């Protein structure tokens, strides 16, 4: 009851958005590759996360952005207690391309990437719905992707990769997020409901998961 009262003003997806790689459901192969890159110090400067809505693109981007900068990382997971984890969100810039899709918006990013991170090793730009950028904005973004500063990482997320120019695609390491298995959705829903101490009918959970 206390948990519910405390979080009543927050949507469940915000409360239960994955904060660690281990909490990301259904994308084990992608998670393992990203963790290996952190371990080996072979992080790319541009990524494309593509896939349907709700497959974990933005959540994975957020965890990855924290993990690459964490100074007390264990098993490539963010520790959430070091100075970088606690105060380094200023170095993670989220942009919704659906409402920031002009040449001027991207030029502003290009002007700001020259500045080094405030806390971590990298400044990470997460550009959501990147397919919504105008052609001029894509051209401006391409110039930054061709010669990115060493301290900058771009993670472009999209549900429609076919709308992204080939010139931009060729500069990115692409990960295709698959549809999450129904059985995995059911397991996660049951886990959350048990944490909230809420009763449920199995048939209802199955219907929700299928939807």
PDB file of C-alpha atoms in Angstrom:
ATOM      1  CA  UNK A   1       0.000   0.000   0.000  1.00  0.00           C
ATOM      2  CA  UNK A   2       2.852   2.377   0.842  1.00  0.00           C
ATOM      3  CA  UNK A   3       4.539   1.658  -2.502  1.00  0.00           C
ATOM      4  CA  UNK A   4       1.304   2.367  -4.360  1.00  0.00           C
ATOM      5  CA  UNK A   5       0.598   5.548  -2.355  1.00  0.00           C
ATOM      6  CA  UNK A   6       4.131   6.819  -2.950  1.00  0.00           C
ATOM      7  CA  UNK A   7       3.974   6.155  -6.693  1.00  0.00           C
ATOM      8  CA  UNK A   8       0.329   6.980  -7.444  1.00  0.00           C
ATOM      9  CA  UNK A   9       1.359  10.135  -9.336  1.00  0.00           C
ATOM     10  CA  UNK A  10       3.764   8.153 -11.545  1.00  0.00           C
ATOM     11  CA  UNK A  11       2.849   5.932 -14.470  1.00  0.00           C
ATOM     12  CA  UNK A  12       3.765   2.265 -13.977  1.00  0.00           C
ATOM     13  CA  UNK A  13       6.052   2.305 -17.023  1.00  0.00           C
ATOM     14  CA  UNK A  14       8.086   5.062 -15.363  1.00  0.00           C
ATOM     15  CA  UNK A  15       8.311   3.214 -12.059  1.00  0.00           C
ATOM     16  CA  UNK A  16       9.322  -0.042 -13.737  1.00  0.00           C
ATOM     17  CA  UNK A  17      11.437   1.291 -16.612  1.00  0.00           C
ATOM     18  CA  UNK A  18      14.647  -0.813 -16.552  1.00  0.00           C
ATOM     19  CA  UNK A  19      17.511   0.863 -14.727  1.00  0.00           C
ATOM     20  CA  UNK A  20      19.972  -1.969 -15.422  1.00  0.00           C
ATOM     21  CA  UNK A  21      20.755  -4.296 -18.309  1.00  0.00           C
ATOM     22  CA  UNK A  22      19.495  -7.247 -16.243  1.00  0.00           C
ATOM     23  CA  UNK A  23      16.013  -5.692 -16.146  1.00  0.00           C
ATOM     24  CA  UNK A  24      15.682  -5.411 -19.935  1.00  0.00           C
ATOM     25  CA  UNK A  25      13.302  -8.081 -21.222  1.00  0.00           C
ATOM     26  CA  UNK A  26      13.596  -9.995 -24.480  1.00  0.00           C
ATOM     27  CA  UNK A  27      16.772  -8.469 -25.952  1.00  0.00           C
ATOM     28  CA  UNK A  28      19.463 -10.680 -24.418  1.00  0.00           C
ATOM     29  CA  UNK A  29      21.706 -10.808 -27.494  1.00  0.00           C
ATOM     30  CA  UNK A  30      21.802  -7.015 -27.909  1.00  0.00           C
ATOM     31  CA  UNK A  31      22.438  -6.511 -24.195  1.00  0.00           C
ATOM     32  CA  UNK A  32      25.329  -8.981 -24.236  1.00  0.00           C
ATOM     33  CA  UNK A  33      26.973  -7.301 -27.243  1.00  0.00           C
ATOM     34  CA  UNK A  34      26.703  -3.858 -25.628  1.00  0.00           C
ATOM     35  CA  UNK A  35      28.122  -5.148 -22.338  1.00  0.00           C
ATOM     36  CA  UNK A  36      31.015  -6.784 -24.197  1.00  0.00           C
ATOM     37  CA  UNK A  37      31.775  -3.484 -25.938  1.00  0.00           C
ATOM     38  CA  UNK A  38      31.946  -1.707 -22.577  1.00  0.00           C
ATOM     39  CA  UNK A  39      34.175  -4.458 -21.169  1.00  0.00           C
ATOM     40  CA  UNK A  40      36.523  -4.367 -24.162  1.00  0.00           C
ATOM     41  CA  UNK A  41      36.520  -0.577 -24.517  1.00  0.00           C
ATOM     42  CA  UNK A  42      35.261  -0.891 -28.094  1.00  0.00           C
ATOM     43  CA  UNK A  43      32.223   1.380 -27.852  1.00  0.00           C
ATOM     44  CA  UNK A  44      31.062   2.842 -31.178  1.00  0.00           C
ATOM     45  CA  UNK A  45      30.359   6.552 -31.659  1.00  0.00           C
ATOM     46  CA  UNK A  46      27.038   6.024 -33.431  1.00  0.00           C
ATOM     47  CA  UNK A  47      24.316   3.423 -32.923  1.00  0.00           C
ATOM     48  CA  UNK A  48      20.945   2.806 -34.521  1.00  0.00           C
ATOM     49  CA  UNK A  49      18.368   1.048 -32.345  1.00  0.00           C
ATOM     50  CA  UNK A  50      15.432   0.010 -34.540  1.00  0.00           C
ATOM     51  CA  UNK A  51      12.312  -1.963 -33.713  1.00  0.00           C
ATOM     52  CA  UNK A  52       8.644  -1.747 -32.832  1.00  0.00           C
ATOM     53  CA  UNK A  53       7.216   0.352 -30.029  1.00  0.00           C
ATOM     54  CA  UNK A  54       7.777  -1.059 -26.553  1.00  0.00           C
ATOM     55  CA  UNK A  55      10.672  -3.331 -27.491  1.00  0.00           C
ATOM     56  CA  UNK A  56      13.139  -1.509 -25.208  1.00  0.00           C
ATOM     57  CA  UNK A  57      15.075   0.801 -27.532  1.00  0.00           C
ATOM     58  CA  UNK A  58      15.019   3.917 -25.354  1.00  0.00           C
ATOM     59  CA  UNK A  59      15.350   1.963 -22.101  1.00  0.00           C
ATOM     60  CA  UNK A  60      18.429   0.155 -23.438  1.00  0.00           C
ATOM     61  CA  UNK A  61      19.888   3.458 -24.633  1.00  0.00           C
ATOM     62  CA  UNK A  62      19.441   5.015 -21.175  1.00  0.00           C
ATOM     63  CA  UNK A  63      21.054   2.066 -19.376  1.00  0.00           C
ATOM     64  CA  UNK A  64      23.918   1.941 -21.892  1.00  0.00           C
ATOM     65  CA  UNK A  65      24.533   5.677 -21.505  1.00  0.00           C
ATOM     66  CA  UNK A  66      24.823   5.299 -17.731  1.00  0.00           C
ATOM     67  CA  UNK A  67      26.878   2.107 -17.872  1.00  0.00           C
ATOM     68  CA  UNK A  68      29.595   3.469 -20.169  1.00  0.00           C
ATOM     69  CA  UNK A  69      30.233   6.379 -17.800  1.00  0.00           C
ATOM     70  CA  UNK A  70      29.930   4.572 -14.445  1.00  0.00           C
ATOM     71  CA  UNK A  71      33.224   4.470 -12.531  1.00  0.00           C
ATOM     72  CA  UNK A  72      32.230   1.637 -10.147  1.00  0.00           C
ATOM     73  CA  UNK A  73      30.574  -0.641 -12.674  1.00  0.00           C
ATOM     74  CA  UNK A  74      30.171  -4.331 -11.775  1.00  0.00           C
ATOM     75  CA  UNK A  75      29.493  -6.715 -14.681  1.00  0.00           C
ATOM     76  CA  UNK A  76      29.122  -3.603 -16.887  1.00  0.00           C
ATOM     77  CA  UNK A  77      26.023  -2.509 -14.960  1.00  0.00           C
ATOM     78  CA  UNK A  78      25.683   1.085 -13.669  1.00  0.00           C
ATOM     79  CA  UNK A  79      26.234   1.188  -9.891  1.00  0.00           C
ATOM     80  CA  UNK A  80      23.760   4.078  -9.270  1.00  0.00           C
ATOM     81  CA  UNK A  81      25.874   5.283  -6.347  1.00  0.00           C
ATOM     82  CA  UNK A  82      29.040   6.854  -7.815  1.00  0.00           C
ATOM     83  CA  UNK A  83      29.226  10.598  -8.541  1.00  0.00           C
ATOM     84  CA  UNK A  84      28.861  10.022 -12.284  1.00  0.00           C
ATOM     85  CA  UNK A  85      25.732   7.875 -11.856  1.00  0.00           C
ATOM     86  CA  UNK A  86      24.161  10.341  -9.419  1.00  0.00           C
ATOM     87  CA  UNK A  87      25.001  13.587 -11.199  1.00  0.00           C
ATOM     88  CA  UNK A  88      25.979  12.554 -14.723  1.00  0.00           C
ATOM     89  CA  UNK A  89      22.487  12.722 -16.243  1.00  0.00           C
ATOM     90  CA  UNK A  90      23.486  16.172 -17.483  1.00  0.00           C
ATOM     91  CA  UNK A  91      25.759  14.342 -19.968  1.00  0.00           C
ATOM     92  CA  UNK A  92      22.839  12.269 -21.329  1.00  0.00           C
ATOM     93  CA  UNK A  93      20.823  14.417 -23.713  1.00  0.00           C
ATOM     94  CA  UNK A  94      17.488  13.069 -24.940  1.00  0.00           C
ATOM     95  CA  UNK A  95      15.977  14.583 -28.069  1.00  0.00           C
ATOM     96  CA  UNK A  96      12.552  13.857 -29.535  1.00  0.00           C
ATOM     97  CA  UNK A  97      13.092  14.194 -33.277  1.00  0.00           C
ATOM     98  CA  UNK A  98       9.326  14.320 -33.851  1.00  0.00           C
ATOM     99  CA  UNK A  99       9.241  17.832 -32.375  1.00  0.00           C
ATOM    100  CA  UNK A 100      12.890  18.851 -32.915  1.00  0.00           C
ATOM    101  CA  UNK A 101      13.335  17.907 -36.564  1.00  0.00           C
ATOM    102  CA  UNK A 102      14.645  21.056 -38.212  1.00  0.00           C
ATOM    103  CA  UNK A 103      18.103  21.929 -39.517  1.00  0.00           C
ATOM    104  CA  UNK A 104      18.435  24.503 -36.737  1.00  0.00           C
ATOM    105  CA  UNK A 105      17.767  21.858 -34.055  1.00  0.00           C
ATOM    106  CA  UNK A 106      20.570  19.645 -35.397  1.00  0.00           C
ATOM    107  CA  UNK A 107      22.917  22.607 -35.905  1.00  0.00           C
ATOM    108  CA  UNK A 108      22.434  23.429 -32.224  1.00  0.00           C
ATOM    109  CA  UNK A 109      23.530  19.880 -31.364  1.00  0.00           C
ATOM    110  CA  UNK A 110      26.562  20.216 -33.658  1.00  0.00           C
ATOM    111  CA  UNK A 111      27.566  23.401 -31.849  1.00  0.00           C
ATOM    112  CA  UNK A 112      27.202  21.753 -28.432  1.00  0.00           C
ATOM    113  CA  UNK A 113      29.037  18.470 -29.111  1.00  0.00           C
ATOM    114  CA  UNK A 114      32.384  20.278 -28.958  1.00  0.00           C
ATOM    115  CA  UNK A 115      31.953  20.741 -25.211  1.00  0.00           C
ATOM    116  CA  UNK A 116      33.357  17.906 -23.101  1.00  0.00           C
ATOM    117  CA  UNK A 117      31.193  15.953 -20.622  1.00  0.00           C
ATOM    118  CA  UNK A 118      30.666  17.438 -17.162  1.00  0.00           C
ATOM    119  CA  UNK A 119      31.188  14.160 -15.285  1.00  0.00           C
ATOM    120  CA  UNK A 120      31.620  11.002 -17.335  1.00  0.00           C
ATOM    121  CA  UNK A 121      33.908   9.988 -20.180  1.00  0.00           C
ATOM    122  CA  UNK A 122      31.174  10.412 -22.795  1.00  0.00           C
ATOM    123  CA  UNK A 123      28.398  12.817 -23.630  1.00  0.00           C
ATOM    124  CA  UNK A 124      25.539  10.690 -25.016  1.00  0.00           C
ATOM    125  CA  UNK A 125      22.848  11.989 -27.362  1.00  0.00           C
ATOM    126  CA  UNK A 126      19.738   9.792 -27.558  1.00  0.00           C
ATOM    127  CA  UNK A 127      17.671  10.854 -30.579  1.00  0.00           C
ATOM    128  CA  UNK A 128      14.237   9.233 -30.465  1.00  0.00           C
ATOM    129  CA  UNK A 129      12.023   8.831 -33.572  1.00  0.00           C
ATOM    130  CA  UNK A 130      15.029   9.867 -35.664  1.00  0.00           C
ATOM    131  CA  UNK A 131      13.184   9.040 -38.914  1.00  0.00           C
ATOM    132  CA  UNK A 132      11.154  12.232 -38.337  1.00  0.00           C
ATOM    133  CA  UNK A 133      14.127  14.485 -39.129  1.00  0.00           C
ATOM    134  CA  UNK A 134      13.887  16.603 -42.268  1.00  0.00           C
ATOM    135  CA  UNK A 135      16.277  15.935 -45.152  1.00  0.00           C
ATOM    136  CA  UNK A 136      18.223  19.056 -44.255  1.00  0.00           C
ATOM    137  CA  UNK A 137      18.465  17.937 -40.633  1.00  0.00           C
ATOM    138  CA  UNK A 138      19.741  14.513 -41.726  1.00  0.00           C
ATOM    139  CA  UNK A 139      22.428  16.215 -43.826  1.00  0.00           C
ATOM    140  CA  UNK A 140      23.483  18.301 -40.829  1.00  0.00           C
ATOM    141  CA  UNK A 141      23.535  15.202 -38.588  1.00  0.00           C
ATOM    142  CA  UNK A 142      25.624  13.302 -41.138  1.00  0.00           C
ATOM    143  CA  UNK A 143      28.402  15.873 -40.900  1.00  0.00           C
ATOM    144  CA  UNK A 144      28.660  15.227 -37.163  1.00  0.00           C
ATOM    145  CA  UNK A 145      28.492  11.436 -37.588  1.00  0.00           C
ATOM    146  CA  UNK A 146      31.303  11.533 -40.158  1.00  0.00           C
ATOM    147  CA  UNK A 147      33.726  13.188 -37.733  1.00  0.00           C
ATOM    148  CA  UNK A 148      32.339  12.792 -34.194  1.00  0.00           C
ATOM    149  CA  UNK A 149      34.351  14.135 -31.249  1.00  0.00           C
ATOM    150  CA  UNK A 150      35.958  11.339 -29.219  1.00  0.00           C
ATOM    151  CA  UNK A 151      33.811  12.167 -26.192  1.00  0.00           C
ATOM    152  CA  UNK A 152      30.435  11.950 -27.993  1.00  0.00           C
ATOM    153  CA  UNK A 153      28.154   8.960 -28.647  1.00  0.00           C
ATOM    154  CA  UNK A 154      24.948   9.130 -30.673  1.00  0.00           C
ATOM    155  CA  UNK A 155      22.162   6.599 -30.170  1.00  0.00           C
ATOM    156  CA  UNK A 156      19.479   6.987 -32.825  1.00  0.00           C
ATOM    157  CA  UNK A 157      16.201   5.190 -32.118  1.00  0.00           C
ATOM    158  CA  UNK A 158      13.478   4.537 -34.678  1.00  0.00           C
ATOM    159  CA  UNK A 159      10.428   2.439 -35.469  1.00  0.00           C
ATOM    160  CA  UNK A 160      10.920   3.086 -39.205  1.00  0.00           C
ATOM    161  CA  UNK A 161      14.555   2.495 -40.237  1.00  0.00           C
ATOM    162  CA  UNK A 162      13.593   2.407 -43.930  1.00  0.00           C
ATOM    163  CA  UNK A 163      13.036   6.193 -43.766  1.00  0.00           C
ATOM    164  CA  UNK A 164      16.619   6.899 -42.713  1.00  0.00           C
ATOM    165  CA  UNK A 165      19.069   7.879 -45.497  1.00  0.00           C
ATOM    166  CA  UNK A 166      21.630   5.211 -46.390  1.00  0.00           C
ATOM    167  CA  UNK A 167      24.427   7.710 -45.741  1.00  0.00           C
ATOM    168  CA  UNK A 168      23.342   7.959 -42.083  1.00  0.00           C
ATOM    169  CA  UNK A 169      22.749   4.200 -41.731  1.00  0.00           C
ATOM    170  CA  UNK A 170      26.251   3.468 -42.979  1.00  0.00           C
ATOM    171  CA  UNK A 171      27.745   5.527 -40.139  1.00  0.00           C
ATOM    172  CA  UNK A 172      25.874   3.611 -37.419  1.00  0.00           C
ATOM    173  CA  UNK A 173      26.214   0.249 -35.744  1.00  0.00           C
ATOM    174  CA  UNK A 174      22.705  -1.147 -36.090  1.00  0.00           C
ATOM    175  CA  UNK A 175      20.763  -3.234 -33.596  1.00  0.00           C
ATOM    176  CA  UNK A 176      17.312  -4.557 -34.496  1.00  0.00           C
ATOM    177  CA  UNK A 177      15.123  -5.029 -31.425  1.00  0.00           C
ATOM    178  CA  UNK A 178      12.790  -7.983 -31.830  1.00  0.00           C
ATOM    179  CA  UNK A 179       9.219  -8.288 -30.632  1.00  0.00           C
ATOM    180  CA  UNK A 180       9.137  -9.452 -27.008  1.00  0.00           C
ATOM    181  CA  UNK A 181       7.797 -12.971 -26.513  1.00  0.00           C
ATOM    182  CA  UNK A 182       4.333 -13.176 -24.943  1.00  0.00           C
ATOM    183  CA  UNK A 183       5.639 -15.554 -22.260  1.00  0.00           C
ATOM    184  CA  UNK A 184       8.252 -12.963 -21.242  1.00  0.00           C
ATOM    185  CA  UNK A 185       5.615 -10.222 -21.006  1.00  0.00           C
ATOM    186  CA  UNK A 186       3.436 -12.470 -18.828  1.00  0.00           C
ATOM    187  CA  UNK A 187       6.356 -13.233 -16.487  1.00  0.00           C
ATOM    188  CA  UNK A 188       7.193  -9.532 -16.123  1.00  0.00           C
ATOM    189  CA  UNK A 189       3.570  -8.549 -15.492  1.00  0.00           C
ATOM    190  CA  UNK A 190       3.220 -11.216 -12.811  1.00  0.00           C
ATOM    191  CA  UNK A 191       6.454 -10.088 -11.149  1.00  0.00           C
ATOM    192  CA  UNK A 192       5.249  -6.480 -10.994  1.00  0.00           C
ATOM    193  CA  UNK A 193       1.805  -7.452  -9.703  1.00  0.00           C
ATOM    194  CA  UNK A 194       3.351  -9.605  -6.983  1.00  0.00           C
ATOM    195  CA  UNK A 195       5.588  -6.700  -5.940  1.00  0.00           C
ATOM    196  CA  UNK A 196       2.503  -4.473  -5.776  1.00  0.00           C
ATOM    197  CA  UNK A 197       0.685  -7.246  -3.847  1.00  0.00           C
ATOM    198  CA  UNK A 198      -2.211  -7.153  -6.301  1.00  0.00           C
ATOM    199  CA  UNK A 199      -4.337 -10.161  -7.161  1.00  0.00           C
ATOM    200  CA  UNK A 200      -4.951 -11.110 -10.789  1.00  0.00           C
ATOM    201  CA  UNK A 201      -6.492 -13.749 -13.024  1.00  0.00           C
ATOM    202  CA  UNK A 202      -4.143 -15.684 -15.292  1.00  0.00           C
ATOM    203  CA  UNK A 203      -6.530 -15.338 -18.227  1.00  0.00           C
ATOM    204  CA  UNK A 204      -6.561 -11.547 -17.834  1.00  0.00           C
ATOM    205  CA  UNK A 205      -2.754 -11.402 -17.815  1.00  0.00           C
ATOM    206  CA  UNK A 206      -2.607 -13.509 -20.962  1.00  0.00           C
ATOM    207  CA  UNK A 207      -5.085 -11.226 -22.762  1.00  0.00           C
ATOM    208  CA  UNK A 208      -3.099  -8.119 -21.776  1.00  0.00           C
ATOM    209  CA  UNK A 209       0.164  -9.722 -22.884  1.00  0.00           C
ATOM    210  CA  UNK A 210      -1.297 -10.725 -26.281  1.00  0.00           C
ATOM    211  CA  UNK A 211      -2.644  -7.193 -26.805  1.00  0.00           C
TER     212      UNK A 211
END
